[in-house]
Coordinates of C-alpha atoms in Angstrom, one line a residue:
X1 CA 10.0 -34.8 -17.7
X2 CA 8.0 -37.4 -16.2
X3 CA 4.3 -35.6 -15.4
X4 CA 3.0 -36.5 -12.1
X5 CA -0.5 -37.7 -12.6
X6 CA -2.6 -37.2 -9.6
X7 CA -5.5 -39.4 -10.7
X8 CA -8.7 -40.0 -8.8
X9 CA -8.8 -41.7 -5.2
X10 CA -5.7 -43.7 -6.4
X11 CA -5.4 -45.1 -2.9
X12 CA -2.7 -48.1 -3.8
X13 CA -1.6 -50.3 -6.5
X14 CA 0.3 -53.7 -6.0
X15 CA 2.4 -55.3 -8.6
X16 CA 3.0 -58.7 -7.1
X17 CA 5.0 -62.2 -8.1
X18 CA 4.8 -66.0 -7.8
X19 CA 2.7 -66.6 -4.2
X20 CA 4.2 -63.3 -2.6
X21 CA 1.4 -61.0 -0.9
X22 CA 1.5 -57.3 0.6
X23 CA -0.6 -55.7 3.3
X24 CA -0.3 -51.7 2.7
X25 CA -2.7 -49.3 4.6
X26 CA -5.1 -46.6 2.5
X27 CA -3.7 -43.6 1.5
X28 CA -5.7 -39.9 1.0
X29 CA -7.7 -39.1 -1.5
X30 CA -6.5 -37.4 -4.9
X31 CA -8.0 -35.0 -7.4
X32 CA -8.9 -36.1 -11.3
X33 CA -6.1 -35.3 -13.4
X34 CA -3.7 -32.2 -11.8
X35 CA -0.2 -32.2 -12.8
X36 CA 1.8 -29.8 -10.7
X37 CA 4.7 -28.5 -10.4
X38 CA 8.1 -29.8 -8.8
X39 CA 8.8 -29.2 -5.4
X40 CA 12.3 -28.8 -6.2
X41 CA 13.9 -25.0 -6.0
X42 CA 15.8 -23.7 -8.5
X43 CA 18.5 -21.8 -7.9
X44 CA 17.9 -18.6 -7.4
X45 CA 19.2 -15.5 -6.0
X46 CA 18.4 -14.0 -2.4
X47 CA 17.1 -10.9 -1.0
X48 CA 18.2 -9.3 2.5
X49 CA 14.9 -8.8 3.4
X50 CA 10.9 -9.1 2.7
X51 CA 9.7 -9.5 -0.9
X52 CA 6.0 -8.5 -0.7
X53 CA 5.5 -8.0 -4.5
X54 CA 6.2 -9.2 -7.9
X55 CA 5.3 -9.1 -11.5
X56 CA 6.3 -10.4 -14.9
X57 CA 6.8 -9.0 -18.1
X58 CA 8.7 -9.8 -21.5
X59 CA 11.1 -12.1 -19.8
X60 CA 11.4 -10.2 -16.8
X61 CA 10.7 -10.9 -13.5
X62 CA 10.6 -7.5 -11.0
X63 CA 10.7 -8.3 -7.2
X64 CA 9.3 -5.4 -4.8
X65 CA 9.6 -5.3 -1.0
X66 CA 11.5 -3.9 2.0
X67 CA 15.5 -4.6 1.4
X68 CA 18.4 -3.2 0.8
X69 CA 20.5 -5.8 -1.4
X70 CA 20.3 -9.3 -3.5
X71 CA 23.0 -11.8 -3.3
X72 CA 23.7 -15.2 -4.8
X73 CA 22.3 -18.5 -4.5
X74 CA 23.8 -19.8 -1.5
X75 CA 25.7 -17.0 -0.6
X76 CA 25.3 -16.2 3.4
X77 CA 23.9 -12.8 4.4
X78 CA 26.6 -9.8 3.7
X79 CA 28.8 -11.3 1.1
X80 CA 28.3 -11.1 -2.2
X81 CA 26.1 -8.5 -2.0
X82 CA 24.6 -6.0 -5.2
X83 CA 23.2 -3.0 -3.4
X84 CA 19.2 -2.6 -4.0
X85 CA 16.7 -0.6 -2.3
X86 CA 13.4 -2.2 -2.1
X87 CA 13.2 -2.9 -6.1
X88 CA 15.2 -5.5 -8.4
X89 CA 14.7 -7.1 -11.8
X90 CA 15.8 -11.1 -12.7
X91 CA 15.8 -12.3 -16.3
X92 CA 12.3 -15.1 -15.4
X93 CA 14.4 -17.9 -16.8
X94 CA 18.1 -18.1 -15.5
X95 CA 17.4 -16.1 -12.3
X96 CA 20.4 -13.7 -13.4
X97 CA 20.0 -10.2 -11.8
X98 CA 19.5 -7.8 -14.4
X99 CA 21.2 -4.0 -13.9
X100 CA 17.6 -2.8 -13.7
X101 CA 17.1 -1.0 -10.3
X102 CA 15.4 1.9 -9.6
X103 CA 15.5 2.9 -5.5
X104 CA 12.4 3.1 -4.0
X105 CA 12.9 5.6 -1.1
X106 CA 11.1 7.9 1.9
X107 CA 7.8 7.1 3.4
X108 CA 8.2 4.2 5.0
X109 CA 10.3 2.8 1.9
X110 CA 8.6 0.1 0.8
X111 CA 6.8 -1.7 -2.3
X112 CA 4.1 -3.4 -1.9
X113 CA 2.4 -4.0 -5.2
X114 CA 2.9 -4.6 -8.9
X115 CA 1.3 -5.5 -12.4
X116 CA 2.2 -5.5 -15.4
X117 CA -0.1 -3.7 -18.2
X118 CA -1.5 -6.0 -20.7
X119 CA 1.4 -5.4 -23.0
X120 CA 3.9 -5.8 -20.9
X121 CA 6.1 -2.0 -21.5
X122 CA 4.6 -0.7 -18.0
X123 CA 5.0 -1.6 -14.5
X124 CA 2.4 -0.2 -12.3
X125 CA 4.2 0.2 -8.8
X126 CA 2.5 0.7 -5.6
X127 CA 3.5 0.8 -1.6
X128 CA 4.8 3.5 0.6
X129 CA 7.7 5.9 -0.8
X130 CA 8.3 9.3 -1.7
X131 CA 11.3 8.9 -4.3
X132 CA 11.2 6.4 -7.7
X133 CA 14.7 6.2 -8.9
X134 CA 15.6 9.7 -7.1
X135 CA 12.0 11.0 -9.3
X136 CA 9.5 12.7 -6.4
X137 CA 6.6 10.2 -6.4
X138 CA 3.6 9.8 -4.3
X139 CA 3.0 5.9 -3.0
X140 CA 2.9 4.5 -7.0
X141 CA 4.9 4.7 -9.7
X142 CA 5.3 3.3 -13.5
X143 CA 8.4 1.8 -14.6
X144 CA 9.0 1.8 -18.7
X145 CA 10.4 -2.2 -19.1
X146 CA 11.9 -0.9 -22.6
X147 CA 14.8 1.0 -21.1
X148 CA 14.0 0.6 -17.4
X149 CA 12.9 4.4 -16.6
X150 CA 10.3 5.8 -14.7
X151 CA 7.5 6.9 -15.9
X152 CA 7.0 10.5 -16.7
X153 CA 3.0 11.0 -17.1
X154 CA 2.1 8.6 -14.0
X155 CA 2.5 10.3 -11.0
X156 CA -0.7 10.7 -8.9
X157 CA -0.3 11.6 -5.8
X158 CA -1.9 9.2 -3.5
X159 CA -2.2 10.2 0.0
X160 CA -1.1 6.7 1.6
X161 CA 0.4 3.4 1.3
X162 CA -0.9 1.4 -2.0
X163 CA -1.2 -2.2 -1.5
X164 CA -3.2 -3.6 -4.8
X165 CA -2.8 -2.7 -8.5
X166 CA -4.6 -4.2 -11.4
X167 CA -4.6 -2.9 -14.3
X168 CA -6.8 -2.9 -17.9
X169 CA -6.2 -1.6 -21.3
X170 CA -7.7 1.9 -20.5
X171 CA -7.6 1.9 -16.5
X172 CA -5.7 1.3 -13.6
X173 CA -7.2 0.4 -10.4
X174 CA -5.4 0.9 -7.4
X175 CA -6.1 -0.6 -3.4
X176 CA -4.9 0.4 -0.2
X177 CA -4.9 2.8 2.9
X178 CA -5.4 5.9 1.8
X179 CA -8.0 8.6 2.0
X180 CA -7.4 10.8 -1.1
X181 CA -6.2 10.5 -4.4
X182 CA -5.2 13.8 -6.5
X183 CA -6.9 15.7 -3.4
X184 CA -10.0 14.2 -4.3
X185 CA -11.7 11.7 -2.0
X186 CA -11.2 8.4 -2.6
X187 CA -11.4 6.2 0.4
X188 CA -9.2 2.7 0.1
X189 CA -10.1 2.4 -3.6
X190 CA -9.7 4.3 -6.8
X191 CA -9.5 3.6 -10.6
X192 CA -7.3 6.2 -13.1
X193 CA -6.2 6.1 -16.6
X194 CA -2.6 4.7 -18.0
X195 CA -1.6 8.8 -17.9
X196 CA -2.8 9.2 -14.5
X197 CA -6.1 11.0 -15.0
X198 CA -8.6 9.9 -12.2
X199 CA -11.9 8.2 -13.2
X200 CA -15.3 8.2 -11.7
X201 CA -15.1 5.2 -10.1
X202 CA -16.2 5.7 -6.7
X203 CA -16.3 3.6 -3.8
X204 CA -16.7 4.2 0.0
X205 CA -14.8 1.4 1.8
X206 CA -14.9 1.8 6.1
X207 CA -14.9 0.1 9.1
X208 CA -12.5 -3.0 10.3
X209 CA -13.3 -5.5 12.9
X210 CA -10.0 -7.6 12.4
X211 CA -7.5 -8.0 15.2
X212 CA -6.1 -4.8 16.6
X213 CA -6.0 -2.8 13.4
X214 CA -9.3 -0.2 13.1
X215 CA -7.8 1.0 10.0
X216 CA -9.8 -0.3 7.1
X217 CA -8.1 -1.2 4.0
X218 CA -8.3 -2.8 0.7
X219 CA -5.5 -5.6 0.7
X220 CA -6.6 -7.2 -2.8
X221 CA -8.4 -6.3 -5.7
X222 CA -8.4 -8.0 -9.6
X223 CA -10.3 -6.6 -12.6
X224 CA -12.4 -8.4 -15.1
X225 CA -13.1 -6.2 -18.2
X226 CA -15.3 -8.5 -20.2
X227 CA -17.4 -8.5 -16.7
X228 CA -17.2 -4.8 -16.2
X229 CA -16.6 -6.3 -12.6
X230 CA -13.9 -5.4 -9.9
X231 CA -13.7 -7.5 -6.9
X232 CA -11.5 -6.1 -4.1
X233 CA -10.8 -7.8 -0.7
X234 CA -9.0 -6.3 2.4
X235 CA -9.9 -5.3 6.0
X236 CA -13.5 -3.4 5.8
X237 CA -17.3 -3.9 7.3
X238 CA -18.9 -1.0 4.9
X239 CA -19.4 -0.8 1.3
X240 CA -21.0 2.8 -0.1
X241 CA -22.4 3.0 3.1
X242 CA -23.9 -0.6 3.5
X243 CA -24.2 -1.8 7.3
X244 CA -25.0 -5.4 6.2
X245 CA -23.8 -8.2 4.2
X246 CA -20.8 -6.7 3.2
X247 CA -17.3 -7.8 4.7
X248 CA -13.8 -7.9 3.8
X249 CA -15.0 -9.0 0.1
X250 CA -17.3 -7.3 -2.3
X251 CA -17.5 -7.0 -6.1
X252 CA -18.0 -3.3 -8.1
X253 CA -19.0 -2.6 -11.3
X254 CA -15.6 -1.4 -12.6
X255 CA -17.4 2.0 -14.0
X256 CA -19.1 3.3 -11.3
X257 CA -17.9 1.8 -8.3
X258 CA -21.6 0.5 -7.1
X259 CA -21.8 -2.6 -5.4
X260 CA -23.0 -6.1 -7.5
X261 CA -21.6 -9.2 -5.6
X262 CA -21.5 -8.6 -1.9
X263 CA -20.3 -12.5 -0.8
X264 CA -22.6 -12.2 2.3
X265 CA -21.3 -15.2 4.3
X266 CA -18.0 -16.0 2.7
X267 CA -15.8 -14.2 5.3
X268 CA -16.8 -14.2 9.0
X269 CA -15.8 -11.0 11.6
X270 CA -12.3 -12.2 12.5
X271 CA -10.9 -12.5 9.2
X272 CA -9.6 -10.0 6.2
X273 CA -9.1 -11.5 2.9
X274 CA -5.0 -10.8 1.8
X275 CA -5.0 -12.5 -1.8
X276 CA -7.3 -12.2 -5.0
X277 CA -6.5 -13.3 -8.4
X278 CA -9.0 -14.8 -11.2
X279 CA -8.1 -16.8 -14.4
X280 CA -11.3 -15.5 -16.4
X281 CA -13.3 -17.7 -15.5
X282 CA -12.8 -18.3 -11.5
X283 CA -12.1 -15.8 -9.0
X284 CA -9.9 -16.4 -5.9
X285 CA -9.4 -16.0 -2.6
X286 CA -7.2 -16.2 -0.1
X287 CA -7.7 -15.1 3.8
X288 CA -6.2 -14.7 7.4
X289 CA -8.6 -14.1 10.9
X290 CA -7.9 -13.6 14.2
X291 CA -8.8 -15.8 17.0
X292 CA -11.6 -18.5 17.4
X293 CA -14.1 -19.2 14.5
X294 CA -11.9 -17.6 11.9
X295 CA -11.7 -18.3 7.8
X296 CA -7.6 -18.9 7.1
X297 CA -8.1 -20.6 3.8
X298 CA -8.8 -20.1 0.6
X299 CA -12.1 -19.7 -1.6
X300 CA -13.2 -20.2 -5.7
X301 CA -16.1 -18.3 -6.7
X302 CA -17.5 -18.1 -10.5
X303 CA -17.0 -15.0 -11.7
X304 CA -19.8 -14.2 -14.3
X305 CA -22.5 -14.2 -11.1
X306 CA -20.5 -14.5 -7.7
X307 CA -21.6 -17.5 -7.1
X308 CA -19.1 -19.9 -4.8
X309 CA -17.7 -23.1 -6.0
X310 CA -16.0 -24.4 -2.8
X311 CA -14.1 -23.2 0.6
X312 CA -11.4 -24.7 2.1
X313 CA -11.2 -25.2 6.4
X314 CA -7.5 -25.0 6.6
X315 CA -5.9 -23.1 9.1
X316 CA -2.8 -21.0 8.8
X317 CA -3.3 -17.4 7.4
X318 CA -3.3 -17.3 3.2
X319 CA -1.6 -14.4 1.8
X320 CA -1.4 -14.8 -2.1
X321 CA -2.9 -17.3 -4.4
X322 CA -1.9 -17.8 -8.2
X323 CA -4.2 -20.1 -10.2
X324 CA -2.1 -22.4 -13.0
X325 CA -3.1 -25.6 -15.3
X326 CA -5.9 -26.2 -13.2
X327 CA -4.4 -26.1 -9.8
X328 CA -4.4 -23.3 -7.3
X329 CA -0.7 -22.6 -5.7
X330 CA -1.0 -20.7 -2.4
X331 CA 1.2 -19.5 -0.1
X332 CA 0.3 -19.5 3.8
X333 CA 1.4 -21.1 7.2
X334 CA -1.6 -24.0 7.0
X335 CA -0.8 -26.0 10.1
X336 CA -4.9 -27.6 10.4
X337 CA -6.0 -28.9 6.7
X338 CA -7.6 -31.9 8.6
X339 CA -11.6 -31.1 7.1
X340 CA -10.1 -30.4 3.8
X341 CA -9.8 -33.4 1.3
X342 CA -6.3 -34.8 0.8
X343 CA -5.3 -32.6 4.0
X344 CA -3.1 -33.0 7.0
X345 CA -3.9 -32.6 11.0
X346 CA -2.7 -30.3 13.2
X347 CA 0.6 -31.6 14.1
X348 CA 2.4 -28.8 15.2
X349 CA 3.5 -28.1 11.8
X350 CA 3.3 -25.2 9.2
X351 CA 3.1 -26.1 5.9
X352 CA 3.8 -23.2 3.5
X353 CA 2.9 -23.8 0.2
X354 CA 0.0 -25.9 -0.7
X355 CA -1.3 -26.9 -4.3
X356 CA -5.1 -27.8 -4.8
X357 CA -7.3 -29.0 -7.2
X358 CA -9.0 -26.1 -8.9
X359 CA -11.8 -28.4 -9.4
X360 CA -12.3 -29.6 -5.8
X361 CA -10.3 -27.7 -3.9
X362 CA -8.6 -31.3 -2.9
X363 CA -4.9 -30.6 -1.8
X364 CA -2.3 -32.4 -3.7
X365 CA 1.3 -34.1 -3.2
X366 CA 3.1 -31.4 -3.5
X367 CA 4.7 -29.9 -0.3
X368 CA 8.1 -27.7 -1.0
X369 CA 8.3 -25.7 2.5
X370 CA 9.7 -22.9 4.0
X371 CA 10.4 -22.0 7.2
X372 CA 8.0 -18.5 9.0
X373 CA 11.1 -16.5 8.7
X374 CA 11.4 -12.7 9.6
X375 CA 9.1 -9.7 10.2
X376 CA 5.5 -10.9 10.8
X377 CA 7.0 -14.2 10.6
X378 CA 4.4 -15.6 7.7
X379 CA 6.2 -17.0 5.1
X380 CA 5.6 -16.5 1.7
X381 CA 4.2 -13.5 0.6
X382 CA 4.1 -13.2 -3.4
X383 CA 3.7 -15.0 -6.2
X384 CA 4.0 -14.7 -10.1
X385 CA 4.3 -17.5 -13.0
X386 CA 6.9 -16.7 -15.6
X387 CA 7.4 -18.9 -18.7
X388 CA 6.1 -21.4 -16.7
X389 CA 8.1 -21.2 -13.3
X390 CA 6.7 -20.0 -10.6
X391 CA 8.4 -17.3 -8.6
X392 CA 7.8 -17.2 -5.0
X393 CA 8.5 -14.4 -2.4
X394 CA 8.5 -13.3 1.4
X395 CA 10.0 -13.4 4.6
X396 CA 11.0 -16.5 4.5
X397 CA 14.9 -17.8 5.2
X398 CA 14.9 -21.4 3.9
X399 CA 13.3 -23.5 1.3
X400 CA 13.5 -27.3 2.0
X401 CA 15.0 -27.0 5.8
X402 CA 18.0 -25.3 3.4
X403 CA 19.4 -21.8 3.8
X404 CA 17.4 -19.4 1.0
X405 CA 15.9 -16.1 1.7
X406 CA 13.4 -13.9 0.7
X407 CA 12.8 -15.4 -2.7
X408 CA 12.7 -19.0 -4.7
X409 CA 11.4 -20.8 -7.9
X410 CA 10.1 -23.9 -8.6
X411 CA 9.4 -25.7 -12.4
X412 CA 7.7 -28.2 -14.6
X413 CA 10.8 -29.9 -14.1
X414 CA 12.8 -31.8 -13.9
X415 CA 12.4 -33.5 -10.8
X416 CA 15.3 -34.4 -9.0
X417 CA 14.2 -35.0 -5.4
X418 CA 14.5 -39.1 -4.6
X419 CA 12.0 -40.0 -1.4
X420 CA 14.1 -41.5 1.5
X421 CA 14.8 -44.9 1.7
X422 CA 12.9 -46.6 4.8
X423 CA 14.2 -49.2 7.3
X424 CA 13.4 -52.7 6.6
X425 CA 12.8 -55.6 8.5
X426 CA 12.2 -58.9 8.3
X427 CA 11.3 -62.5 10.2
X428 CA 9.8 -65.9 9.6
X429 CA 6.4 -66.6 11.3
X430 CA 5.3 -69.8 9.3
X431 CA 7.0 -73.0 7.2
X432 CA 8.7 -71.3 4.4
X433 CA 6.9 -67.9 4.6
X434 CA 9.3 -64.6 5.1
X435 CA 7.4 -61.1 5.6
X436 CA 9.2 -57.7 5.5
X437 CA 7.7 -55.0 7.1
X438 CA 9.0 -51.1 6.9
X439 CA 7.0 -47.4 7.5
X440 CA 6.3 -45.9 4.1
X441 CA 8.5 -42.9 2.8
X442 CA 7.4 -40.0 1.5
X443 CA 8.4 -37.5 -1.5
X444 CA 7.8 -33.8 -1.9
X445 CA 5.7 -33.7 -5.0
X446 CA 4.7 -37.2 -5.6
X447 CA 1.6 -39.2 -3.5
X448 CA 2.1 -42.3 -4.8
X449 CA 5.6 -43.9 -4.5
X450 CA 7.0 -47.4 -5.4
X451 CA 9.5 -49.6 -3.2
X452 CA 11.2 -52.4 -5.5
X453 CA 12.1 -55.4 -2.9
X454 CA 15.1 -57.3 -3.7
X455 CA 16.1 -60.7 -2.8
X456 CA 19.9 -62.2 -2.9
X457 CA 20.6 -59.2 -4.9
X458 CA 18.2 -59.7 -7.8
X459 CA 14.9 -57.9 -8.2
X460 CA 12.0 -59.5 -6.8
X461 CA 8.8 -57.6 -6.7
X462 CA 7.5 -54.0 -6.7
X463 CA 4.7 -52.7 -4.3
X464 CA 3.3 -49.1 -4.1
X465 CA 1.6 -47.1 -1.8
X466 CA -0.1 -44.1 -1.5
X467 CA 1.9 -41.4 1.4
X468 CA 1.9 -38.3 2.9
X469 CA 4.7 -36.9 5.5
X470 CA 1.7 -36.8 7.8
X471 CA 0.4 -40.5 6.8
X472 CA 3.0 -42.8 6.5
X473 CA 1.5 -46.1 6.6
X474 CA 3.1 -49.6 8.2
X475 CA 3.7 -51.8 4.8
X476 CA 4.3 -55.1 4.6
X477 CA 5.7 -58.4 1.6
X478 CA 5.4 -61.8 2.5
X479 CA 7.8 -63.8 0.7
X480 CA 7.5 -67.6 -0.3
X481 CA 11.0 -69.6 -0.1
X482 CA 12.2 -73.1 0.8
X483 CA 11.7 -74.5 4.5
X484 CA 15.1 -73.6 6.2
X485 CA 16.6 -71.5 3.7
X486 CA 18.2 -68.0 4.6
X487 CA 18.1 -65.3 2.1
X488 CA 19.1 -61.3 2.2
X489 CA 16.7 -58.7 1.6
X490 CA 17.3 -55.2 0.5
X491 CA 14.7 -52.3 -0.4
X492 CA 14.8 -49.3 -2.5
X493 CA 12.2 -46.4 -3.5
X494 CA 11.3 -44.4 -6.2
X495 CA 8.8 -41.4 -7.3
X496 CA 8.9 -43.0 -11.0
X497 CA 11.7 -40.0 -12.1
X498 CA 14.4 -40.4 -8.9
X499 CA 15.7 -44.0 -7.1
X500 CA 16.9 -43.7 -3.3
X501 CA 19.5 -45.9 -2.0
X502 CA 18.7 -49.3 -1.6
X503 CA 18.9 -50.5 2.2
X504 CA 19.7 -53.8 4.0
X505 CA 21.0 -56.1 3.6
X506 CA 18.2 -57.9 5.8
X507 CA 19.2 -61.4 6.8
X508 CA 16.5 -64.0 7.6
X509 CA 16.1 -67.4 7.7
X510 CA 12.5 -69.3 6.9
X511 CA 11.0 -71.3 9.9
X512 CA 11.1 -75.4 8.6

């Protein structure tokens, strides 16, 4: 597999024979040294509806949401179908459906959260049900990954719909709606042990200024034990009673539940942060709003004292964000990235997934896409990396303008996407001088692409350029030839990996 070096401000590069010139147009700026992904989907199997959640362990990937059955890749809605209620597991690297499938029933049957414990034998379950696997359960569950039970000691009983789970060697900490937890107050946010005793951890989360929703909520949360530090994120204008400074994002000390980082300024009135995650290091954030003068992006703050190491502008609301090899994988409906380095206008486009520079926050070539899909009409909702591919979940119907819902997967590689081949063209303006002109192509998940010019069927010259589906500059080869002669010209393009098919032929004859 050919890696795809993004290196810095690589605008162009022109490799160019004999007396022959090229006029190509700059290209955006890159990032130092990211390598990401393909944009290239696996083949994977489908849901028939929203996947909200997922989590990885021992091989395993285990998909939560609101459906009733999986079917195979390519397979069109009702045929095929393997019955499933809101729960099913996929061995992480062939994408095979595994016989593992608890039903997830009652409340408003749904899952909406899950995370592995550090070993990998639990499965901390959370969203709105009454029933795991026909077991009487309260909004959370545990599911053994040995032999695929549920768990007998966990079953708090939570008094609404959980909607964040991280989870520690000794404690579980838990996110959501909900007022009580084992008929003890515990208002959005609550910590217990593995056998479900509840901790001390205390915190008051109220008030919500976001859209039409007065319900506060915590959306988000991710634990850092060497820190003693929670930070959780959701819909909420009060922290233990705190009128000021604290919105939608705040950081606890994982013991008591007291306030240490309260981010005054990171997230304005409109907007609720839907996405945390942190790599032990960095902590990050992902948001939506509601209306003018919103925050939609994303955000990287240092964990060991909250301070922030850069904020995106992109607009398009972010619901989950998955850090990996230096580059953070999000997925939202950005349509407005236009004040963010390596970012696109508004062009009446959504763009779904985005890759960026951990270390800038610069976005990179790499632009698989989905379409908004059902429900809220979002996207993608979910995402978890398993032995290196990342799975990828939501409402969405197709990947790549192709018919795939509710789930897909995308590797290292191989990469097996070839850009289109662009038009060419070509005329004589001056004694002996031929120039071809054509509109740059662009590829999926490489910036920098190479078009290899050939004259009277043998190979000429190369030129590359620097392109975006958004910024696809006018190129242009001047060839040298004899007065009078006429000569064919044909083009092709490739990513470095993946050759399109060469066009032309291109007849033209140079002036005498």
């Amino acid at each position: 597999m050919r890696p795809r070096n993004k290196s810095a401000h690589l605008l162009l590069a022109a490799a160019l024979l004999g007396t022959a010139s090229a006029a190509l147009a700059a290209g955006p700026a890159q990032a130092s040294g990211e390598t990401t992904l393909t944009a290239d989907p696996l083949s994977t199997w489908q849901t028939d509806g929203i996947v909200w959640s997922m989590a990885y362990a021992k091989g395993i990937v285990y998909v939560g949401g609101t459906f009733s059955h999986i079917r195979p890749p390519g397979a069109v809605p009702g045929t095929h179908d393997l019955a499933r209620t809101n729960f099913a597991a996929f061995d992480a690297k062939t994408g095979d459906p595994l016989p593992c499938a608890p039903a997830f029933t009652g409340g408003t049957g749904t899952v909406r959260a899950m995370k592995a414990s550090p070993d990998g034998s639990m499965i901390y379950i959370g969203g709105s049900f009454g029933k795991a696997g026909g077991v009487g359960r309260s909004n959370t569950a545990t599911l053994n990954t040995a032999d695929c039970s549920i768990g007998a000691d966990w079953k708090p009983t939570v008094s609404s719909t959980v909607r964040a789970i991280d989870v520690t060697p000794d404690s579980v900490y838990i996110g959501g709606g909900f007022g009580t937890v084992q008929g003890q107050t515990r208002e959005r946010v609550a910590a217990l042990r593995p056998n479900g005793t509840l901790l001390p951890f205390k915190a008051t989360i109220r008030g919500s200024s976001v859209g039409n929703d007065p319900t506060p909520a915590v959306n988000a949360l991710t634990v850092v034990p060497k820190l003693n530090k929670v930070i959780i994120g959701g819909r909420f204008t009060s922290v233990n009673g705190s009128l000021f400074g604290v919105h939608a994002l705040a950081g606890l000390d994982a013991t008591t539940g007291r306030v240490v980082d309260s981010f005054t300024g990171w997230i304005p009135n409109r907007s609720a942060v839907k996405a945390l995650a942190n790599d032990g290091t960095n902590f990050y954030v992902g948001a939506e709003g509601t209306g003018g003068g919103v925050f939609d992006g994303r955000i990287a703050g240092r964990l060991s004292d909250g301070a922030q190491l850069w904020k995106d502008t992109c607009l398009g609301a972010t619901q989950t964000v998955l850090p990996y090899k230096g580059v953070l994988y999000s997925g939202s409906h950005a349509h407005d990235c236009s004040n963010t380095p390596g970012g696109f206008p508004d062009i009446n486009n959504r763009q779904h997934f985005l890759a960026q520079s951990i270390s800038d926050k610069t976005i990179l070539p790499w632009f698989p896409d989905t379409n908004d899909g059902i429900g809220e009409q979002i996207g993608p909702r979910t995402m978890t990396m398993a032995d290196g591919i990342l799975w990828a979940g939501g409402e969405f119907t197709t990947v790549n303008d192709a018919p795939q819902q509710g789930l897909t997967r995308f590797a290292a590689g191989p990469d097996t996407g070839a850009p289109q081949v662009p038009l060419l063209s070509g005329a004589s303006g001056s004694r002996g001088q031929i120039t071809l002109k054509w509109k740059a192509s662009w590829d999926r998940d490489n910036g920098v692409l190479t078009y290899k010019i050939y004259r009277d069927g043998v190979y000429l010259t190369s030129v590359s350029q620097d392109s975006r589906y958004w910024n696809r500059p006018e190129m242009s080869y001047t060839d040298t030839v004899d007065p009078g002669s006429q000569h064919r010209y044909s083009i092709e393009v490739t990513d470095g990996t993946n050759v399109s098919g060469r066009n032309g032929p291109v007849y033209v004859t140079a002036r005498n």
